[in-house]
């Protein structure tokens, strides 16, 4: 396994967390992904605090989906002949020293986005790395003695609880587990439909002691605070013992692949290949995304770009057409791929990072799922079919296609997509599902159906739709106008002037009505919804910024400055925009508690990182000579990369200082929009 100086350069800074502050180590998390939707994740301390924490969450075809296969690895280091030493502030006498991993942890860092732990035991320093070979449901846990002669005796105890990764920790374990062993190959299976977990140990004098240890009452702290079942059971087949020397690393491999695929690439080669893949990703990105903070975000962006292994139909359809199926995971740990998130993230995650083929394949993947003029809101983890209750994803599809063509100059994609885009507009004019359709009287787009939340402000708890926004929502009409103008241009370019003129007339009608109906002088901005269930809603929300931010802005330019200044004064924070301005009766400061409490705050003040993107688009259009000031709006995200999930950006934050990170610890559109803006505001 190559030493650090052979794998690093100065383009990507080391993201370090030092010291032995247990709270700090438990509050921070790490994430490694495999390009299939599978992942490994946990706290820096090693304790599992979420149902999603484990060393191998494998992605398998529906109806299985993503499954928790390898939950935990307890580690103990035994160093003979050690001098007197202080561990965690406690003096321990010399001689043989046996220490639990977390007690010896001196540093955590990211190298090219991959996690590295440094342990100090007596005069020995041990480094641990975790790597997942790309597009393999396999994980390698690698230990190397970087200082001291050793040998260090490692005790490694793997623990499991086979279940769907999103299932509660209290879910009954598939019983019984069965273990078979042949020549350091251990296969753990159950009578359930889950695949077998294959374990392989490499090192000097490895041994395995079978004991079938069950650990009840494991507390998952974050699950409990979020109002879910917080206590579960883990089962361990036994204990590995192995020696670690400077010239003899130790590797424990876990996989749900066949033995042939799991061991086809040794761990040292897998690490070297993954590091080379990451170097290549950085080299392809836009220049400001190749070094420093930009390079870190380029690596974070890669975690969300996946081959949808859980959907065999998408894979087969793409291969038959000579393409590769691609999609974007909306967030880790619990999101799948969502239409809205994908379209908003596409530029930042694929085009800014120099991955146009992935962008093209993502657009074609979603186009294949269009139904009644709608692309899916999301794909469930255990299904090949999409769920369609969204009013914005289909309209944002136009913006994503435009950004793809703008970056690549490849308008050949319109050959296959133009019929789909034309159908989307036609269905919206005639009216489609969930009350989505154009009001012929004013040309504005209305949406809404009882019991559904169709915009991005989609919190719902039981039958309670927190922010239904039924009526004519401001950003939906900004998206609609933008879609009409873009399709008008594409249609004309492809030779259909008559259709282009009709689209232009619809766009003119929409724009005139929008500027007449949505301006709210009292709030120095735009109504959030007009013709709603309770009339016009003047709540100050960030949705109004899209009337300026889109490629084709619907708002009269004379009003841009007032809207931008209102959003800056009332909504802007160091980590994004509030979803509701302070002073409103429904404003909530913290996003915390059980599901009902969190949903009540989700779009009622909670800060969303991704909204910094449209805000800066609008700011730069309005104040084109203030680029340096725009750059400063991103400073808070640089600091955030050492918090929550180290190296990534969280989904949401509390509405007021200290802006505690909440929700998903790694969110696609958060990373995408910050990276896109970082590149656009570069000097």
XYZ file of N, CA and C in Angstrom, residues 586-681:
288
model
N -45.175 31.668 11.268
C -44.774 30.259 11.167
C -43.259 30.071 11.179
N -42.495 31.143 11.376
C -41.035 31.065 11.334
C -40.508 30.195 12.467
N -39.601 29.263 12.119
C -38.995 28.363 13.104
C -37.482 28.543 13.055
N -36.864 28.617 14.233
C -35.424 28.851 14.331
C -34.627 27.566 14.149
N -35.143 26.436 14.688
C -34.359 25.198 14.692
C -35.085 24.094 13.931
N -34.315 23.326 13.210
C -34.805 22.116 12.553
C -34.341 20.942 13.403
N -35.204 20.488 14.301
C -34.766 19.529 15.317
C -35.988 18.798 15.861
N -35.761 17.581 16.400
C -36.829 16.849 17.064
C -37.355 15.707 16.224
N -38.578 15.254 16.578
C -39.166 14.138 15.856
C -39.652 14.589 14.485
N -40.215 13.654 13.716
C -40.558 13.939 12.328
C -41.536 15.100 12.218
N -42.543 15.149 13.074
C -43.523 16.227 12.988
C -42.884 17.579 13.284
N -42.028 17.629 14.304
C -41.363 18.892 14.647
C -40.429 19.336 13.525
N -39.727 18.393 12.921
C -38.814 18.749 11.836
C -39.576 19.191 10.595
N -40.642 18.479 10.257
C -41.418 18.878 9.077
C -42.059 20.248 9.263
N -42.407 20.577 10.501
C -42.988 21.894 10.762
C -41.986 23.014 10.528
N -40.692 22.690 10.589
C -39.642 23.701 10.416
C -38.924 23.602 9.077
N -39.143 22.523 8.331
C -38.341 22.191 7.143
C -38.295 23.338 6.139
N -39.426 23.972 5.901
C -39.485 25.090 4.951
C -40.075 26.340 5.606
N -39.903 26.440 6.893
C -40.464 27.566 7.629
C -39.367 28.351 8.346
N -38.276 28.548 7.677
C -37.148 29.294 8.241
C -35.841 28.567 8.072
N -35.875 27.244 8.116
C -34.669 26.437 7.951
C -33.876 26.891 6.723
N -32.554 26.983 6.879
C -31.674 27.446 5.801
C -31.357 26.280 4.865
N -31.431 26.548 3.568
C -31.082 25.565 2.539
C -29.841 26.049 1.797
N -28.808 25.189 1.807
C -27.534 25.575 1.189
C -27.670 25.787 -0.316
N -28.452 24.965 -1.000
C -28.504 25.033 -2.462
C -29.033 26.363 -2.974
N -29.802 27.065 -2.149
C -30.387 28.327 -2.589
C -29.347 29.429 -2.798
N -28.113 29.192 -2.339
C -27.070 30.180 -2.617
C -26.833 30.287 -4.116
N -27.100 29.207 -4.859
C -26.893 29.218 -6.309
C -27.797 30.200 -7.032
N -29.121 30.041 -6.958
C -29.989 31.012 -7.617
C -29.842 32.422 -7.060
N -29.542 32.551 -5.758
C -29.337 33.895 -5.219
C -28.155 34.580 -5.910
N -27.039 33.849 -6.044
C -25.874 34.452 -6.684
C -26.098 34.673 -8.176
N -26.875 33.814 -8.817
C -27.231 34.073 -10.218
C -27.957 35.414 -10.332
N -28.929 35.626 -9.449
C -29.691 36.875 -9.478
C -28.816 38.061 -9.078
N -27.970 37.874 -8.065
C -27.084 38.947 -7.604
C -26.134 39.368 -8.721
N -25.537 38.391 -9.409
C -24.573 38.709 -10.461
C -25.229 39.364 -11.669
N -26.471 38.997 -11.965
C -27.189 39.671 -13.046
C -27.498 41.117 -12.675
N -27.858 41.309 -11.422
C -28.267 42.634 -10.965
C -27.076 43.543 -10.719
N -26.003 42.968 -10.168
C -24.792 43.742 -9.843
C -23.572 43.084 -10.501
N -23.451 43.151 -11.812
C -22.376 42.431 -12.508
C -20.978 42.908 -12.158
N -20.832 44.080 -11.571
C -19.514 44.612 -11.236
C -19.121 44.306 -9.792
N -19.897 43.461 -9.096
C -19.616 43.170 -7.687
C -19.273 41.692 -7.498
N -18.466 41.139 -8.405
C -18.121 39.717 -8.377
C -17.340 39.326 -7.123
N -16.464 40.204 -6.659
C -15.691 39.894 -5.455
C -16.603 39.763 -4.241
N -17.604 40.613 -4.165
C -18.560 40.535 -3.066
C -19.349 39.232 -3.150
N -19.721 38.830 -4.348
C -20.452 37.572 -4.524
C -19.621 36.398 -4.026
N -18.333 36.426 -4.278
C -17.447 35.349 -3.849
C -17.457 35.191 -2.337
N -17.563 36.312 -1.623
C -17.534 36.260 -0.159
C -18.753 35.556 0.413
N -19.833 35.505 -0.337
C -21.028 34.815 0.153
C -20.798 33.307 0.312
N -19.698 32.794 -0.238
C -19.417 31.355 -0.185
C -18.465 30.980 0.947
N -17.975 31.959 1.666
C -16.946 31.710 2.678
C -17.406 30.708 3.735
N -18.649 30.803 4.169
C -19.144 29.915 5.226
C -19.072 28.448 4.850
N -19.165 28.143 3.563
C -19.121 26.749 3.128
C -17.708 26.189 3.208
N -16.708 27.029 3.034
C -15.324 26.571 3.183
C -15.101 26.044 4.598
N -15.603 26.747 5.570
C -15.455 26.335 6.963
C -16.286 25.098 7.262
N -17.438 24.990 6.615
C -18.352 23.874 6.882
C -17.768 22.529 6.469
N -16.803 22.500 5.545
C -16.263 21.216 5.088
C -15.558 20.435 6.185
N -15.271 21.056 7.315
C -14.681 20.344 8.452
C -15.733 19.959 9.485
N -16.999 20.179 9.168
C -18.098 19.883 10.092
C -18.978 18.790 9.507
N -19.928 18.302 10.317
C -20.940 17.342 9.862
C -20.265 16.191 9.125
N -20.539 16.008 7.825
C -19.826 15.007 7.029
C -18.588 15.685 6.453
N -17.428 15.355 6.974
C -16.201 16.045 6.606
C -15.974 15.896 5.098
N -15.805 17.042 4.435
C -15.542 17.038 3.009
C -16.770 17.208 2.141
N -17.952 17.350 2.754
C -19.163 17.547 1.960
C -19.999 18.658 2.584
N -21.177 18.921 1.993
C -22.037 20.008 2.455
C -23.402 19.443 2.814
N -23.905 19.844 3.962
C -25.164 19.322 4.482
C -26.361 19.835 3.691
N -27.487 19.203 3.948
C -28.735 19.579 3.288
C -29.254 20.916 3.800
N -29.401 21.040 5.131
C -30.021 22.230 5.718
C -29.267 22.644 6.972
N -29.619 23.854 7.460
C -29.014 24.420 8.664
C -30.100 25.133 9.456
N -29.866 25.265 10.757
C -30.785 26.075 11.567
C -30.821 27.500 11.032
N -31.930 28.185 11.315
C -32.178 29.489 10.695
C -31.356 30.620 11.296
N -30.766 30.403 12.464
C -30.004 31.470 13.114
C -28.705 30.915 13.688
N -27.784 31.812 14.006
C -26.474 31.448 14.514
C -26.615 30.524 15.714
N -25.805 29.454 15.812
C -24.606 29.151 15.012
C -24.870 28.351 13.734
N -26.087 28.351 13.240
C -26.419 27.682 11.976
C -25.988 26.214 11.996
N -26.507 25.492 12.974
C -26.175 24.075 13.132
C -26.593 23.289 11.890
N -25.687 22.428 11.387
C -25.990 21.605 10.215
C -27.022 20.545 10.587
N -27.987 20.338 9.687
C -29.073 19.386 9.937
C -29.357 18.587 8.659
N -30.311 17.661 8.775
C -30.757 16.900 7.625
C -29.677 15.967 7.112
N -29.707 15.675 5.811
C -28.684 14.828 5.206
C -27.312 15.475 5.355
N -26.322 14.654 5.651
C -24.985 15.210 5.884
C -24.241 15.492 4.584
N -24.701 14.920 3.483
C -24.080 15.167 2.175
C -25.201 15.277 1.156
N -25.425 16.475 0.622
C -26.578 16.727 -0.249
C -26.108 17.175 -1.625
N -26.675 16.556 -2.661
C -26.220 16.792 -4.033
C -26.335 18.250 -4.432
N -27.529 18.848 -4.265
C -27.674 20.209 -4.777
C -26.930 21.229 -3.933
N -26.650 20.899 -2.673
C -25.796 21.779 -1.868
C -24.397 21.841 -2.461
N -23.800 20.665 -2.681
C -22.458 20.601 -3.267
C -22.454 21.202 -4.672
N -23.467 20.840 -5.468
C -23.516 21.268 -6.869
C -23.559 22.784 -7.003
N -24.431 23.426 -6.255
C -24.604 24.863 -6.413
C -23.447 25.658 -5.828
N -22.877 25.180 -4.732
C -21.705 25.879 -4.189
C -20.527 25.731 -5.145
N -20.324 24.545 -5.695
C -19.230 24.343 -6.641
C -19.438 25.178 -7.907
N -20.647 25.170 -8.431
C -20.934 25.965 -9.634
C -20.646 27.440 -9.385
N -21.079 27.954 -8.241
C -20.856 29.369 -7.927
C -19.386 29.664 -7.651
N -18.694 28.705 -7.062
C -17.263 28.884 -6.804
C -16.518 29.085 -8.120
N -16.860 28.298 -9.120
C -16.218 28.418 -10.430
C -16.625 29.723 -11.112
N -17.894 30.069 -11.040
C -18.377 31.259 -11.740
C -17.868 32.556 -11.130
N -17.563 32.553 -9.842
C -17.090 33.783 -9.195
C -15.569 33.845 -9.119
